[in-house]
Amino acid sequence: MTSPIRTELHDDVLVVISDNPPVNALGQAVRQGLKDAIEGALADDRVKAVVIRCDGRTFFAGADITEFGKPPQGPNLPETLDAMEASDKPVVAAIHGTALGGGCEVALACHYRVAVPSAKIGLPEVKLGLIPGAAGTQRLPRLVGAEAALPMVAIGNPIAAKKAQSIGLIDELVGEESLEADAIAFARSKIGQDVPRSSEGTANQDGVKNPDLFDEFRAKQGRKMRGFDAPNAAIEAVKAAGEMPYADGVKKERELFMKLMSGTQSAAMRHYFFAERAANKIDDVPADTEILPIKKVGIIGAGTMGGGIAMNFLSAGIAVTILEMKQDALDRGTSVMRKNYENTAKRGRMTGEQVEQAMGLLTPTLEYDDLADCDLVIEAVFENMDVKKEVFAKLDETVKQGAILASNTSYLDIDEIATATKRPGYVIGLHFFSPANIMKLLEVVRGAKTRGDVLATAMKLSKKIGKVAVVSGVCPGFIGNRMLSKRQEQANQLIMEGANYWDVDDVLLEFGFPMGPFQMGDLAGIDIGWHRDPTKVTTIREALCAVGRFGQKAGKGFYDYDEARQRTPSDEVKQIIADFAAREGSEQRDISKEEIKERLLYPMVNEGAKILDEGMAQRASDIDVVWINGYGWPLFTGGPMFWADTIGLSTVVEGLEKHGLEVSDYLRNKAEKGETFN
């Protein structure tokens, strides 16, 4: 097999080139080729300096993740990089695209780094539950200082070349079109000089002079890091770079890396990495299915949901016509969208020009006829079957043939909605999550008659508008809400049996969710769907609404809220729940946190098993993607189905039986055979 590494001699500068598409991953053949090329350069008297660059769209973009979990094949990356750094001849990294993970570590082991202005550089290993493992946590702080290194290693977001230059990570920015020539010229200018080695740098003294730096960083990033092991290991490794000699620091990094690599969090996060990619594949729709062109989108409804959905398309440069029934509702909706964009611009995430560009693509209307030439129309009206069918019948008459008609329903039967049209093959569900311009998840609901090209188009389009899409079959609540309803049933039952509602919330917070079911109710508004009659009280929610406890917006719901929206349990609510339990004859008892956890989470896993059994989700990992992106399931557990695999399906079955809860045949069979979902 030919090596992905080749060399070219330009007078006295050897250019080492990697050509390992698609992203020049640092697989075994690449590592071997690099090591051989460096050894060759050192042995050749004609070579006075070395430049390392990559063909294709990017510099080395990281480790070869297909090697994860397999026996290691030498040379490993650390020994390749040590050989590179030990060279007395200057070695220059010439960076374009992205230098991520192992790619950034290659650049750090070079003596100099030049980059095109559009390049990005970073150490994102933390996003897979790991830290850099080829001395990245030791070379980087010595080169740029602990303060600049911490966010790169512990948060993992890449930085732009200009920022990298400002912290001393990049030595020179070079021409976008002249990277190789400029890198050769730069390398030549360093011939005969002592080479600077990152491992010998002293910039890390900032963390020694100000040891509070690390705790301050922890405090500032607390919310982002909550529950995750890798960011704390990353901080520890960067700190070690200031406290230990380089060789000991590298040993410390290796020790921390191996502990993470063998832990459940990294396994869960690597599972999710592959799960998100697998969710794009539709088992019975060929990858080369022709995509329908979507140049113009219609949205029905300019409320919170419709406006949020529209913003996704406008931000992606797709023209939108938005329809409302009344002018004041239309004006209100479009002004909220503008305000949202302007707030984004205030935070520096958009320019004023980009705000105007996005809003310039929006056409507000009160006429159905203005939707006639749309390629896709999404309905975001009231969640009522008769209303939806009326809208779809009208769209079928108005909108051109070949256009896709989509419903943003979160619960209703797409197949029944499709019967209102003469084109059921072009009807699909696109369930956006609120707030629709921010939440990443999109459930793409495939009707019985939805065509393959319509489904493939929806999946492709979701990527263009920055969503993570998962295909669901038609069933009440689809994947996410169907499983959520099982959790909510148990939450309501638990508080009737004597559990404190704040304990129910706290169990989920401790597990890693951003909020519990009763906090979520308060945030969304307890009065959503309330019949507005204070004399008619059949549930605890109705009882709360009857006394004006509508949630955070009213300053009181399940909890009482202060000005800063901090929650405290309410005596009034405790009494309402106690009265309800007494009226229902529900016996009160102390309920442990362990029981709360099992009763909230195990029924969700059981429902996930039924979803798989019925073919409503293509694969267990799709369910994990839905719950991580749409409902705040903690990423470090890998999602509900992966978490169930981790604790053992027999544990789940035993727990369900212990609490007298349903166990599906599908789950029971898998548990008995010692199998896993994933």
CSV table of N, CA and C in Angstrom, one decimal, residues 540-648:
chain,number,residue,atom,x,y,z
A,540,ILE,N,-53.7,18.4,39.9
A,540,ILE,CA,-52.9,19.3,40.7
A,540,ILE,C,-52.6,20.5,39.9
A,541,ARG,N,-52.3,20.4,38.6
A,541,ARG,CA,-52.0,21.5,37.8
A,541,ARG,C,-53.2,22.5,37.7
A,542,GLU,N,-54.4,21.9,37.6
A,542,GLU,CA,-55.6,22.8,37.5
A,542,GLU,C,-55.8,23.5,38.9
A,543,ALA,N,-55.5,22.8,40.0
A,543,ALA,CA,-55.6,23.4,41.3
A,543,ALA,C,-54.6,24.6,41.4
A,544,LEU,N,-53.4,24.4,40.9
A,544,LEU,CA,-52.4,25.5,40.9
A,544,LEU,C,-52.9,26.7,40.1
A,545,CYS,N,-53.4,26.4,38.9
A,545,CYS,CA,-53.9,27.5,38.0
A,545,CYS,C,-55.1,28.2,38.7
A,546,ALA,N,-55.9,27.5,39.4
A,546,ALA,CA,-57.1,28.1,40.0
A,546,ALA,C,-56.8,29.1,41.0
A,547,VAL,N,-55.6,29.0,41.6
A,547,VAL,CA,-55.1,30.1,42.6
A,547,VAL,C,-54.0,31.0,42.0
A,548,GLY,N,-54.0,31.0,40.7
A,548,GLY,CA,-53.1,31.9,40.0
A,548,GLY,C,-51.6,31.6,40.0
A,549,ARG,N,-51.3,30.3,40.3
A,549,ARG,CA,-49.9,29.9,40.3
A,549,ARG,C,-49.6,29.3,38.9
A,550,PHE,N,-49.3,30.2,37.9
A,550,PHE,CA,-49.1,29.8,36.5
A,550,PHE,C,-47.7,29.5,36.2
A,551,GLY,N,-46.7,29.6,37.1
A,551,GLY,CA,-45.3,29.3,36.8
A,551,GLY,C,-44.4,30.5,37.0
A,552,GLN,N,-43.2,30.5,36.4
A,552,GLN,CA,-42.2,31.5,36.6
A,552,GLN,C,-42.8,32.9,36.2
A,553,LYS,N,-43.5,33.0,35.1
A,553,LYS,CA,-44.0,34.3,34.7
A,553,LYS,C,-44.9,35.0,35.7
A,554,ALA,N,-45.6,34.2,36.6
A,554,ALA,CA,-46.4,34.8,37.6
A,554,ALA,C,-45.7,34.9,38.9
A,555,GLY,N,-44.4,34.5,39.0
A,555,GLY,CA,-43.6,34.6,40.2
A,555,GLY,C,-43.9,33.4,41.1
A,556,LYS,N,-44.9,32.5,40.7
A,556,LYS,CA,-45.2,31.3,41.5
A,556,LYS,C,-45.9,30.3,40.7
A,557,GLY,N,-45.4,29.0,40.9
A,557,GLY,CA,-46.0,27.9,40.2
A,557,GLY,C,-45.9,26.8,41.2
A,558,PHE,N,-45.2,25.7,40.9
A,558,PHE,CA,-44.9,24.7,41.9
A,558,PHE,C,-44.0,25.3,42.9
A,559,TYR,N,-43.1,26.2,42.5
A,559,TYR,CA,-42.2,26.9,43.4
A,559,TYR,C,-42.6,28.4,43.5
A,560,ASP,N,-42.1,29.0,44.6
A,560,ASP,CA,-42.1,30.5,44.7
A,560,ASP,C,-40.8,31.0,44.1
A,561,TYR,N,-40.9,32.1,43.4
A,561,TYR,CA,-39.7,32.7,42.7
A,561,TYR,C,-39.4,34.1,43.2
A,562,ASP,N,-38.1,34.4,43.4
A,562,ASP,CA,-37.7,35.7,43.8
A,562,ASP,C,-37.4,36.5,42.5
A,563,GLU,N,-36.9,37.8,42.6
A,563,GLU,CA,-36.6,38.6,41.5
A,563,GLU,C,-35.6,38.0,40.5
A,564,ALA,N,-34.7,37.2,41.1
A,564,ALA,CA,-33.7,36.6,40.3
A,564,ALA,C,-34.1,35.2,39.7
A,565,ARG,N,-35.4,34.9,39.9
A,565,ARG,CA,-36.0,33.6,39.5
A,565,ARG,C,-35.4,32.4,40.2
A,566,GLN,N,-34.9,32.6,41.4
A,566,GLN,CA,-34.5,31.5,42.2
A,566,GLN,C,-35.7,30.9,42.9
A,567,ARG,N,-35.7,29.5,42.9
A,567,ARG,CA,-36.9,28.8,43.4
A,567,ARG,C,-36.8,28.4,44.8
A,568,THR,N,-37.9,28.5,45.5
A,568,THR,CA,-38.0,27.8,46.8
A,568,THR,C,-39.4,27.1,46.9
A,569,PRO,N,-39.4,25.9,47.5
A,569,PRO,CA,-40.6,25.1,47.6
A,569,PRO,C,-41.7,26.0,48.3
A,570,SER,N,-43.0,25.7,48.0
A,570,SER,CA,-44.1,26.5,48.5
A,570,SER,C,-44.9,25.7,49.5
A,571,ASP,N,-45.2,26.4,50.6
A,571,ASP,CA,-46.1,25.7,51.6
A,571,ASP,C,-47.5,25.5,51.0
A,572,GLU,N,-48.0,26.5,50.3
A,572,GLU,CA,-49.3,26.5,49.7
A,572,GLU,C,-49.4,25.3,48.7
A,573,VAL,N,-48.4,25.0,47.9
A,573,VAL,CA,-48.4,23.9,47.0
A,573,VAL,C,-48.3,22.6,47.8
A,574,LYS,N,-47.5,22.5,48.8
A,574,LYS,CA,-47.4,21.3,49.6
A,574,LYS,C,-48.8,20.9,50.1
A,575,GLN,N,-49.6,22.0,50.6
A,575,GLN,CA,-50.9,21.8,51.1
A,575,GLN,C,-51.9,21.3,50.0
A,576,ILE,N,-51.8,21.9,48.8
A,576,ILE,CA,-52.6,21.5,47.7
A,576,ILE,C,-52.4,20.1,47.3
A,577,ILE,N,-51.1,19.6,47.3
A,577,ILE,CA,-50.8,18.2,47.0
A,577,ILE,C,-51.3,17.3,48.1
A,578,ALA,N,-51.1,17.7,49.3
A,578,ALA,CA,-51.6,16.9,50.5
A,578,ALA,C,-53.1,16.7,50.4
A,579,ASP,N,-53.8,17.8,50.1
A,579,ASP,CA,-55.3,17.7,50.1
A,579,ASP,C,-55.7,16.8,48.9
A,580,PHE,N,-55.1,16.9,47.8
A,580,PHE,CA,-55.4,16.1,46.7
A,580,PHE,C,-55.2,14.6,47.0
A,581,ALA,N,-54.0,14.3,47.6
A,581,ALA,CA,-53.7,12.9,48.0
A,581,ALA,C,-54.7,12.3,48.9
A,582,ALA,N,-55.2,13.2,49.9
A,582,ALA,CA,-56.2,12.7,50.9
A,582,ALA,C,-57.5,12.4,50.2
A,583,ARG,N,-57.9,13.3,49.3
A,583,ARG,CA,-59.1,13.2,48.5
A,583,ARG,C,-59.1,11.9,47.7
A,584,GLU,N,-58.0,11.6,47.1
A,584,GLU,CA,-57.9,10.4,46.3
A,584,GLU,C,-57.6,9.1,47.1
A,585,GLY,N,-57.5,9.3,48.4
A,585,GLY,CA,-57.2,8.2,49.3
A,585,GLY,C,-55.8,7.6,49.0
A,586,SER,N,-54.9,8.4,48.6
A,586,SER,CA,-53.5,7.9,48.3
A,586,SER,C,-52.7,7.9,49.6
A,587,GLU,N,-52.2,6.7,49.9
A,587,GLU,CA,-51.5,6.6,51.2
A,587,GLU,C,-50.1,7.3,51.1
A,588,GLN,N,-49.7,8.0,52.1
A,588,GLN,CA,-48.4,8.7,52.1
A,588,GLN,C,-47.3,7.9,52.7
A,589,ARG,N,-46.1,8.0,52.1
A,589,ARG,CA,-45.0,7.3,52.7
A,589,ARG,C,-43.7,8.0,52.3
A,590,ASP,N,-42.6,7.7,53.0
A,590,ASP,CA,-41.3,8.3,52.6
A,590,ASP,C,-40.8,7.5,51.4
A,591,ILE,N,-40.3,8.3,50.4
A,591,ILE,CA,-39.8,7.6,49.2
A,591,ILE,C,-38.4,8.0,49.0
A,592,SER,N,-37.5,7.0,48.8
A,592,SER,CA,-36.1,7.3,48.7
A,592,SER,C,-35.7,7.9,47.4
A,593,LYS,N,-34.6,8.6,47.3
A,593,LYS,CA,-34.1,9.2,46.0
A,593,LYS,C,-33.9,8.1,45.0
A,594,GLU,N,-33.4,7.0,45.5
A,594,GLU,CA,-33.1,5.8,44.6
A,594,GLU,C,-34.4,5.4,43.9
A,595,GLU,N,-35.5,5.2,44.7
A,595,GLU,CA,-36.8,4.8,44.1
A,595,GLU,C,-37.3,5.9,43.1
A,596,ILE,N,-37.1,7.1,43.5
A,596,ILE,CA,-37.5,8.2,42.5
A,596,ILE,C,-36.8,8.1,41.2
A,597,LYS,N,-35.5,7.9,41.3
A,597,LYS,CA,-34.7,7.8,40.1
A,597,LYS,C,-35.1,6.6,39.2
A,598,GLU,N,-35.3,5.5,39.8
A,598,GLU,CA,-35.7,4.3,39.1
A,598,GLU,C,-37.0,4.4,38.4
A,599,ARG,N,-38.0,5.0,39.2
A,599,ARG,CA,-39.3,5.1,38.6
A,599,ARG,C,-39.5,6.2,37.6
A,600,LEU,N,-38.6,7.2,37.6
A,600,LEU,CA,-38.6,8.2,36.5
A,600,LEU,C,-37.9,7.7,35.3
A,601,LEU,N,-36.8,7.0,35.4
A,601,LEU,CA,-35.9,6.7,34.3
A,601,LEU,C,-36.2,5.3,33.6
A,602,TYR,N,-36.5,4.3,34.5
A,602,TYR,CA,-36.6,3.0,33.9
A,602,TYR,C,-37.8,2.9,33.0
A,603,PRO,N,-39.0,3.5,33.3
A,603,PRO,CA,-40.1,3.4,32.4
A,603,PRO,C,-39.8,4.1,31.0
A,604,MET,N,-38.9,5.1,31.0
A,604,MET,CA,-38.5,5.7,29.7
A,604,MET,C,-37.7,4.7,28.9
A,605,VAL,N,-36.9,4.0,29.5
A,605,VAL,CA,-36.1,2.9,28.8
A,605,VAL,C,-37.0,1.9,28.2
A,606,ASN,N,-38.0,1.5,29.0
A,606,ASN,CA,-39.0,0.5,28.6
A,606,ASN,C,-39.8,1.0,27.4
A,607,GLU,N,-40.2,2.3,27.4
A,607,GLU,CA,-40.9,2.9,26.3
A,607,GLU,C,-40.0,2.9,25.1
A,608,GLY,N,-38.7,3.2,25.3
A,608,GLY,CA,-37.7,3.2,24.2
A,608,GLY,C,-37.7,1.9,23.5
A,609,ALA,N,-37.7,0.8,24.4
A,609,ALA,CA,-37.6,-0.6,23.9
A,609,ALA,C,-38.9,-0.8,23.0
A,610,LYS,N,-40.0,-0.3,23.4
A,610,LYS,CA,-41.3,-0.6,22.6
A,610,LYS,C,-41.2,0.2,21.3
A,611,ILE,N,-40.6,1.4,21.4
A,611,ILE,CA,-40.4,2.2,20.1
A,611,ILE,C,-39.6,1.4,19.1
A,612,LEU,N,-38.5,0.8,19.6
A,612,LEU,CA,-37.6,0.0,18.8
A,612,LEU,C,-38.4,-1.2,18.2
A,613,ASP,N,-39.1,-1.9,19.1
A,613,ASP,CA,-39.8,-3.1,18.7
A,613,ASP,C,-40.8,-2.8,17.6
A,614,GLU,N,-41.5,-1.6,17.7
A,614,GLU,CA,-42.5,-1.3,16.7
A,614,GLU,C,-41.9,-0.7,15.5
A,615,GLY,N,-40.5,-0.5,15.5
A,615,GLY,CA,-39.9,0.1,14.3
A,615,GLY,C,-40.1,1.6,14.2
A,616,MET,N,-40.5,2.3,15.3
A,616,MET,CA,-40.8,3.7,15.2
A,616,MET,C,-39.4,4.5,15.2
A,617,ALA,N,-38.4,3.9,15.7
A,617,ALA,CA,-37.0,4.5,15.6
A,617,ALA,C,-36.2,3.4,14.9
A,618,GLN,N,-35.2,3.9,14.1
A,618,GLN,CA,-34.4,3.0,13.3
A,618,GLN,C,-33.4,2.2,14.1
A,619,ARG,N,-32.9,2.9,15.1
A,619,ARG,CA,-31.9,2.3,16.0
A,619,ARG,C,-31.9,2.9,17.4
A,620,ALA,N,-31.4,2.2,18.3
A,620,ALA,CA,-31.4,2.7,19.7
A,620,ALA,C,-30.6,4.0,19.8
A,621,SER,N,-29.5,4.1,19.1
A,621,SER,CA,-28.7,5.3,19.2
A,621,SER,C,-29.5,6.6,18.7
A,622,ASP,N,-30.5,6.4,17.8
A,622,ASP,CA,-31.3,7.5,17.4
A,622,ASP,C,-32.1,8.1,18.6
A,623,ILE,N,-32.6,7.2,19.4
A,623,ILE,CA,-33.3,7.6,20.6
A,623,ILE,C,-32.4,8.4,21.5
A,624,ASP,N,-31.2,8.0,21.7
A,624,ASP,CA,-30.2,8.7,22.5
A,624,ASP,C,-30.0,10.1,21.9
A,625,VAL,N,-29.9,10.2,20.6
A,625,VAL,CA,-29.7,11.5,20.0
A,625,VAL,C,-30.9,12.5,20.2
A,626,VAL,N,-32.1,11.9,20.2
A,626,VAL,CA,-33.3,12.7,20.5
A,626,VAL,C,-33.2,13.3,21.9
A,627,TRP,N,-32.9,12.4,22.8
A,627,TRP,CA,-33.0,12.8,24.2
A,627,TRP,C,-31.9,13.7,24.7
A,628,ILE,N,-30.7,13.6,24.0
A,628,ILE,CA,-29.6,14.5,24.4
A,628,ILE,C,-29.8,15.9,23.8
A,629,ASN,N,-30.3,15.9,22.6
A,629,ASN,CA,-30.5,17.2,21.9
A,629,ASN,C,-31.8,17.9,22.2
A,630,GLY,N,-32.8,17.2,22.6
A,630,GLY,CA,-34.2,17.8,22.7
A,630,GLY,C,-34.6,17.9,24.1
A,631,TYR,N,-34.1,17.2,25.1
A,631,TYR,CA,-34.6,17.1,26.4
A,631,TYR,C,-33.6,17.2,27.5
A,632,GLY,N,-32.3,17.5,27.2
A,632,GLY,CA,-31.3,17.8,28.2
A,632,GLY,C,-30.8,16.5,28.9
A,633,TRP,N,-31.0,15.3,28.3
A,633,TRP,CA,-30.5,14.1,28.9
A,633,TRP,C,-28.9,14.3,28.9
A,634,PRO,N,-28.3,14.0,30.1
A,634,PRO,CA,-26.8,14.4,30.1
A,634,PRO,C,-26.0,13.6,29.1
A,635,LEU,N,-25.2,14.3,28.4
A,635,LEU,CA,-24.4,13.7,27.3
A,635,LEU,C,-23.4,12.7,27.9
A,636,PHE,N,-22.9,12.9,29.1
A,636,PHE,CA,-21.9,12.0,29.7
A,636,PHE,C,-22.4,10.7,30.0
A,637,THR,N,-23.7,10.4,29.9
A,637,THR,CA,-24.3,9.1,30.1
A,637,THR,C,-24.6,8.4,28.8
A,638,GLY,N,-24.5,9.2,27.7
A,638,GLY,CA,-24.7,8.6,26.3
A,638,GLY,C,-26.1,8.5,25.9
A,639,GLY,N,-27.1,9.0,26.7
A,639,GLY,CA,-28.5,8.9,26.3
A,639,GLY,C,-29.2,7.7,27.0
A,640,PRO,N,-30.5,7.7,27.0
A,640,PRO,CA,-31.3,6.7,27.8
A,640,PRO,C,-30.9,5.3,27.5
A,641,MET,N,-30.8,5.0,26.2
A,641,MET,CA,-30.6,3.6,25.8
A,641,MET,C,-29.2,3.1,26.1
A,642,PHE,N,-28.2,4.0,25.9
A,642,PHE,CA,-26.8,3.7,26.2
A,642,PHE,C,-26.6,3.5,27.7
A,643,TRP,N,-27.3,4.4,28.4
A,643,TRP,CA,-27.2,4.4,29.9
A,643,TRP,C,-27.7,3.1,30.4
A,644,ALA,N,-28.9,2.6,29.8
A,644,ALA,CA,-29.4,1.3,30.2
A,644,ALA,C,-28.5,0.2,29.9
A,645,ASP,N,-27.8,0.3,28.7
A,645,ASP,CA,-26.8,-0.7,28.4
A,645,ASP,C,-25.7,-0.7,29.5
A,646,THR,N,-25.3,0.5,29.9
A,646,THR,CA,-24.2,0.6,30.9
A,646,THR,C,-24.5,0.0,32.2
A,647,ILE,N,-25.7,0.3,32.7
A,647,ILE,CA,-26.1,-0.3,34.0
A,647,ILE,C,-26.6,-1.7,33.9
A,648,GLY,N,-26.9,-2.2,32.7
A,648,GLY,CA,-27.3,-3.6,32.5
A,648,GLY,C,-28.8,-3.6,32.3
